[in-house]
Amino acid sequence: MLKTLLYINEDLASSIALRYTAYLNKFVPLSLFITHVEEPDEKEQVGTGWVRHTWEDGVASSGKRLIDRMLRTENIDCPLAGRPKVFVGDREKEITYELRNGMYKLFVEGYLNTADPDQFYEVISSPLYTKAPCPMLVVKNLSISKKCALLCADSVDPRDLVEKSMEILGDSTFSFDIVFFKFNENEKLKTLDRAEGGSHLQETESLLAKAGKSVEDVIVLSGTPEQVGDHLRDYALVASTLPSRKSMRMYVLANSLASVLLVR
């Protein structure tokens, strides 16, 4: 089973992430742990020694009540592998430490989908995402689908994409498509001949075959990030290597209506 850490807060994004993770468990058996970080203002922090320890216990108890409310409300069909973990401090530092210390294979959190690429990039370029020891799953929507997409482009190393994605999805029962993105400011999204994907596309197919995965469909899309992001709406998730700020692929992922699995 895939040891997974799911971060939740008391908000809509976390509600969607909880339900999505339960759905994901039907295709990728998860050993699921839940965490939450209480980030008090500096003005709230008090004392040292036992005084501070008592204060932190009180703050952590508030976080535990939050998690309990969320779990009761959502009542997800996915058993937890252990007690929820609540930390007090800096969110990114605490989660990064837990991911490393707990040797997790996947981190999951909710993200309310917006069309703002700057907001999306701020999330995926944060120290949490760039220093994480495992792939990160950004849950955007509760996509009820039985297939995943691997997002390819000329800038993507096929080996990194396939090998790292299969560490998460290799034992899943999802079916797979390959979507090759070519940026073009067309009025309408165009589907090109698969030969337009060149050697990168061929290598991606070959590596998936070696991993024991058959590809249901190979699609070479020519269009804008908005058009391709909308096309991805029918997938449970889209897997991609971590994009750079100026990459058109980053804009595709920012506009993706499907959840995004980031590997590197």
Tab-separated table of C-alpha atoms in Angstrom, residues 42-248:
chain	number	residue	atom	x	y	z
A	42	GLU	CA	3.667	35.428	16.993
A	43	LYS	CA	1.599	37.500	19.430
A	44	GLU	CA	-0.165	34.332	20.574
A	45	GLN	CA	3.043	32.476	21.413
A	46	VAL	CA	3.859	32.508	25.104
A	47	GLY	CA	6.676	31.657	27.477
A	48	THR	CA	9.223	28.871	27.532
A	49	GLY	CA	9.543	25.497	29.193
A	50	TRP	CA	6.406	23.955	30.698
A	51	VAL	CA	4.416	27.142	30.096
A	52	ARG	CA	5.048	26.990	26.383
A	53	HIS	CA	4.523	23.216	26.334
A	54	THR	CA	1.121	23.632	27.996
A	55	TRP	CA	0.213	26.370	25.498
A	56	GLU	CA	1.232	24.187	22.527
A	57	ASP	CA	-0.860	21.309	23.881
A	58	GLY	CA	-3.868	23.615	23.973
A	59	VAL	CA	-3.282	24.788	20.410
A	60	ALA	CA	-2.803	21.206	19.214
A	61	SER	CA	-6.065	20.168	20.918
A	62	SER	CA	-7.852	22.798	18.849
A	63	GLY	CA	-6.341	21.269	15.703
A	64	LYS	CA	-7.438	17.784	16.728
A	65	ARG	CA	-11.007	18.997	17.185
A	66	LEU	CA	-10.854	20.512	13.703
A	67	ILE	CA	-9.766	17.208	12.177
A	68	ASP	CA	-12.426	15.288	14.098
A	69	ARG	CA	-15.130	17.640	12.777
A	70	MET	CA	-13.895	17.252	9.206
A	71	LEU	CA	-13.775	13.459	9.421
A	72	ARG	CA	-17.249	13.267	10.958
A	73	THR	CA	-18.661	15.616	8.328
A	74	GLU	CA	-17.126	13.872	5.320
A	75	ASN	CA	-17.301	10.309	6.682
A	76	ILE	CA	-14.968	9.083	3.930
A	77	ASP	CA	-14.877	5.444	2.859
A	78	CYS	CA	-11.149	5.014	3.425
A	79	PRO	CA	-9.700	3.727	6.698
A	80	LEU	CA	-6.878	5.653	8.334
A	81	ALA	CA	-3.576	3.885	8.941
A	82	GLY	CA	-2.951	5.783	12.163
A	83	ARG	CA	-4.128	8.601	14.387
A	84	PRO	CA	-4.272	12.062	12.774
A	85	LYS	CA	-1.144	14.117	13.372
A	86	VAL	CA	-1.402	17.720	14.520
A	87	PHE	CA	1.607	20.015	14.664
A	88	VAL	CA	2.111	23.558	15.913
A	89	GLY	CA	4.430	25.845	13.979
A	90	ASP	CA	5.282	26.781	10.408
A	91	ARG	CA	3.080	24.773	8.042
A	92	GLU	CA	5.649	24.105	5.313
A	93	LYS	CA	8.458	23.232	7.723
A	94	GLU	CA	6.310	20.889	9.786
A	95	ILE	CA	4.916	19.055	6.755
A	96	THR	CA	8.329	18.742	5.074
A	97	TYR	CA	9.794	17.300	8.280
A	98	GLU	CA	6.933	14.821	8.634
A	99	LEU	CA	7.229	13.713	4.990
A	100	ARG	CA	10.929	12.991	5.450
A	101	ASN	CA	10.676	11.497	8.913
A	102	GLY	CA	7.669	9.332	8.026
A	103	MET	CA	9.084	8.166	4.668
A	104	TYR	CA	5.833	8.851	2.843
A	105	LYS	CA	5.451	8.010	-0.827
A	106	LEU	CA	2.811	10.647	-1.638
A	107	PHE	CA	1.571	13.978	-0.284
A	108	VAL	CA	-1.967	15.179	-1.011
A	109	GLU	CA	-3.655	18.524	-0.411
A	110	GLY	CA	-6.624	20.423	-1.765
A	111	TYR	CA	-6.406	23.477	-3.989
A	112	LEU	CA	-9.440	25.487	-5.059
A	113	ASN	CA	-9.073	25.686	-8.802
A	114	THR	CA	-8.599	29.149	-10.255
A	115	ALA	CA	-7.488	30.439	-13.630
A	116	ASP	CA	-4.651	32.395	-11.993
A	117	PRO	CA	-1.319	30.821	-13.037
A	118	ASP	CA	0.613	33.025	-10.606
A	119	GLN	CA	-1.348	31.635	-7.685
A	120	PHE	CA	-0.800	28.064	-8.868
A	121	TYR	CA	2.907	28.619	-9.416
A	122	GLU	CA	3.247	30.159	-5.967
A	123	VAL	CA	2.021	26.863	-4.533
A	124	ILE	CA	4.144	24.487	-6.618
A	125	SER	CA	7.307	26.597	-6.318
A	126	SER	CA	7.073	26.823	-2.524
A	127	PRO	CA	9.802	25.166	-0.407
A	128	LEU	CA	7.297	22.466	0.532
A	129	TYR	CA	6.911	21.364	-3.093
A	130	THR	CA	10.478	21.911	-4.266
A	131	LYS	CA	12.053	20.162	-1.270
A	132	ALA	CA	9.525	17.385	-0.720
A	133	PRO	CA	10.989	13.866	-0.819
A	134	CYS	CA	7.966	12.454	-2.665
A	135	PRO	CA	5.475	13.301	-5.425
A	136	MET	CA	2.787	15.867	-4.625
A	137	LEU	CA	-0.872	15.548	-5.599
A	138	VAL	CA	-2.763	18.835	-5.947
A	139	VAL	CA	-6.474	18.043	-5.702
A	140	LYS	CA	-8.508	20.500	-7.741
A	141	ASN	CA	-11.803	18.726	-8.309
A	142	LEU	CA	-13.590	15.535	-7.412
A	143	SER	CA	-13.080	14.021	-10.868
A	144	ILE	CA	-14.946	10.732	-11.110
A	145	SER	CA	-12.933	9.022	-13.830
A	146	LYS	CA	-11.141	5.732	-14.368
A	147	LYS	CA	-8.292	7.116	-16.429
A	148	CYS	CA	-5.182	9.233	-15.987
A	149	ALA	CA	-3.159	11.322	-18.403
A	150	LEU	CA	0.592	11.712	-18.656
A	151	LEU	CA	1.325	15.231	-19.864
A	152	CYS	CA	4.228	15.296	-22.321
A	153	ALA	CA	5.981	18.063	-24.204
A	154	ASP	CA	9.319	18.668	-25.873
A	155	SER	CA	10.627	19.986	-22.532
A	156	VAL	CA	9.697	16.829	-20.595
A	157	ASP	CA	12.165	14.013	-19.943
A	158	PRO	CA	10.122	10.860	-20.717
A	159	ARG	CA	12.126	8.726	-18.277
A	160	ASP	CA	11.557	11.097	-15.366
A	161	LEU	CA	7.857	11.354	-16.164
A	162	VAL	CA	7.149	7.651	-16.579
A	163	GLU	CA	9.406	6.175	-13.910
A	164	LYS	CA	8.379	8.638	-11.193
A	165	SER	CA	4.690	8.489	-12.113
A	166	MET	CA	4.719	4.714	-12.025
A	167	GLU	CA	6.130	4.777	-8.493
A	168	ILE	CA	2.695	6.109	-7.576
A	169	LEU	CA	0.418	4.709	-10.280
A	170	GLY	CA	2.225	1.537	-11.314
A	171	ASP	CA	0.030	-0.750	-9.201
A	172	SER	CA	-3.155	1.174	-9.858
A	173	THR	CA	-6.120	-0.005	-11.900
A	174	PHE	CA	-6.368	3.271	-13.805
A	175	SER	CA	-6.131	3.276	-17.578
A	176	PHE	CA	-3.659	5.667	-19.185
A	177	ASP	CA	-3.608	8.193	-21.990
A	178	ILE	CA	-0.620	10.186	-23.193
A	179	VAL	CA	-1.336	13.837	-23.942
A	180	PHE	CA	1.408	15.620	-25.855
A	181	PHE	CA	1.128	19.401	-25.681
A	182	LYS	CA	2.313	21.760	-28.414
A	183	PHE	CA	1.703	25.434	-27.777
A	184	ASN	CA	-0.065	27.340	-30.513
A	185	GLU	CA	-2.479	30.248	-30.356
A	186	ASN	CA	-5.184	28.533	-32.373
A	187	GLU	CA	-8.762	29.714	-32.282
A	188	LYS	CA	-9.744	26.112	-31.586
A	189	LEU	CA	-7.883	23.179	-30.075
A	190	LYS	CA	-6.413	20.955	-32.798
A	191	THR	CA	-5.518	17.284	-32.695
A	192	LEU	CA	-2.376	16.539	-34.690
A	193	ASP	CA	-0.942	13.346	-36.098
A	194	ARG	CA	0.939	11.415	-33.398
A	195	ALA	CA	4.122	11.715	-35.482
A	196	GLU	CA	4.166	15.381	-34.382
A	197	GLY	CA	5.109	14.147	-30.899
A	198	GLY	CA	8.464	12.937	-32.223
A	199	SER	CA	10.961	10.840	-30.268
A	200	HIS	CA	9.781	12.088	-26.861
A	201	LEU	CA	6.340	10.657	-27.452
A	202	GLN	CA	7.727	7.372	-28.777
A	203	GLU	CA	9.988	6.984	-25.755
A	204	THR	CA	7.140	7.698	-23.364
A	205	GLU	CA	5.045	4.955	-24.974
A	206	SER	CA	7.970	2.548	-24.873
A	207	LEU	CA	8.705	3.208	-21.198
A	208	LEU	CA	5.055	2.721	-20.249
A	209	ALA	CA	5.027	-0.591	-22.101
A	210	LYS	CA	8.140	-1.690	-20.208
A	211	ALA	CA	6.332	-0.777	-16.989
A	212	GLY	CA	3.561	-3.169	-18.017
A	213	LYS	CA	1.056	-0.447	-18.858
A	214	SER	CA	-0.894	-0.304	-22.090
A	215	VAL	CA	-1.889	3.089	-23.452
A	216	GLU	CA	-5.514	3.537	-24.393
A	217	ASP	CA	-5.050	6.726	-26.363
A	218	VAL	CA	-2.215	8.966	-27.561
A	219	ILE	CA	-3.242	12.547	-28.286
A	220	VAL	CA	-1.096	15.335	-29.694
A	221	LEU	CA	-2.815	18.625	-28.949
A	222	SER	CA	-2.005	21.977	-30.488
A	223	GLY	CA	-3.490	24.964	-28.737
A	224	THR	CA	-3.368	27.328	-25.802
A	225	PRO	CA	-2.886	26.294	-22.153
A	226	GLU	CA	-6.501	27.217	-21.475
A	227	GLN	CA	-7.755	24.937	-24.264
A	228	VAL	CA	-5.597	22.005	-23.219
A	229	GLY	CA	-6.387	22.527	-19.531
A	230	ASP	CA	-10.072	22.292	-20.353
A	231	HIS	CA	-9.446	19.108	-22.383
A	232	LEU	CA	-7.934	17.441	-19.304
A	233	ARG	CA	-11.189	17.717	-17.370
A	234	ASP	CA	-12.158	14.095	-18.118
A	235	TYR	CA	-9.192	12.576	-16.234
A	236	ALA	CA	-8.979	11.528	-12.596
A	237	LEU	CA	-5.581	13.188	-12.587
A	238	VAL	CA	-2.843	14.389	-14.897
A	239	ALA	CA	0.771	13.474	-14.137
A	240	SER	CA	3.553	15.895	-14.982
A	241	THR	CA	7.108	16.694	-14.062
A	242	LEU	CA	7.510	19.895	-12.047
A	243	PRO	CA	7.396	22.756	-14.591
A	244	SER	CA	9.415	25.963	-14.650
A	245	ARG	CA	7.820	29.385	-14.240
A	246	LYS	CA	8.041	30.295	-17.929
A	247	SER	CA	6.974	26.902	-19.227
A	248	MET	CA	3.726	26.823	-21.192
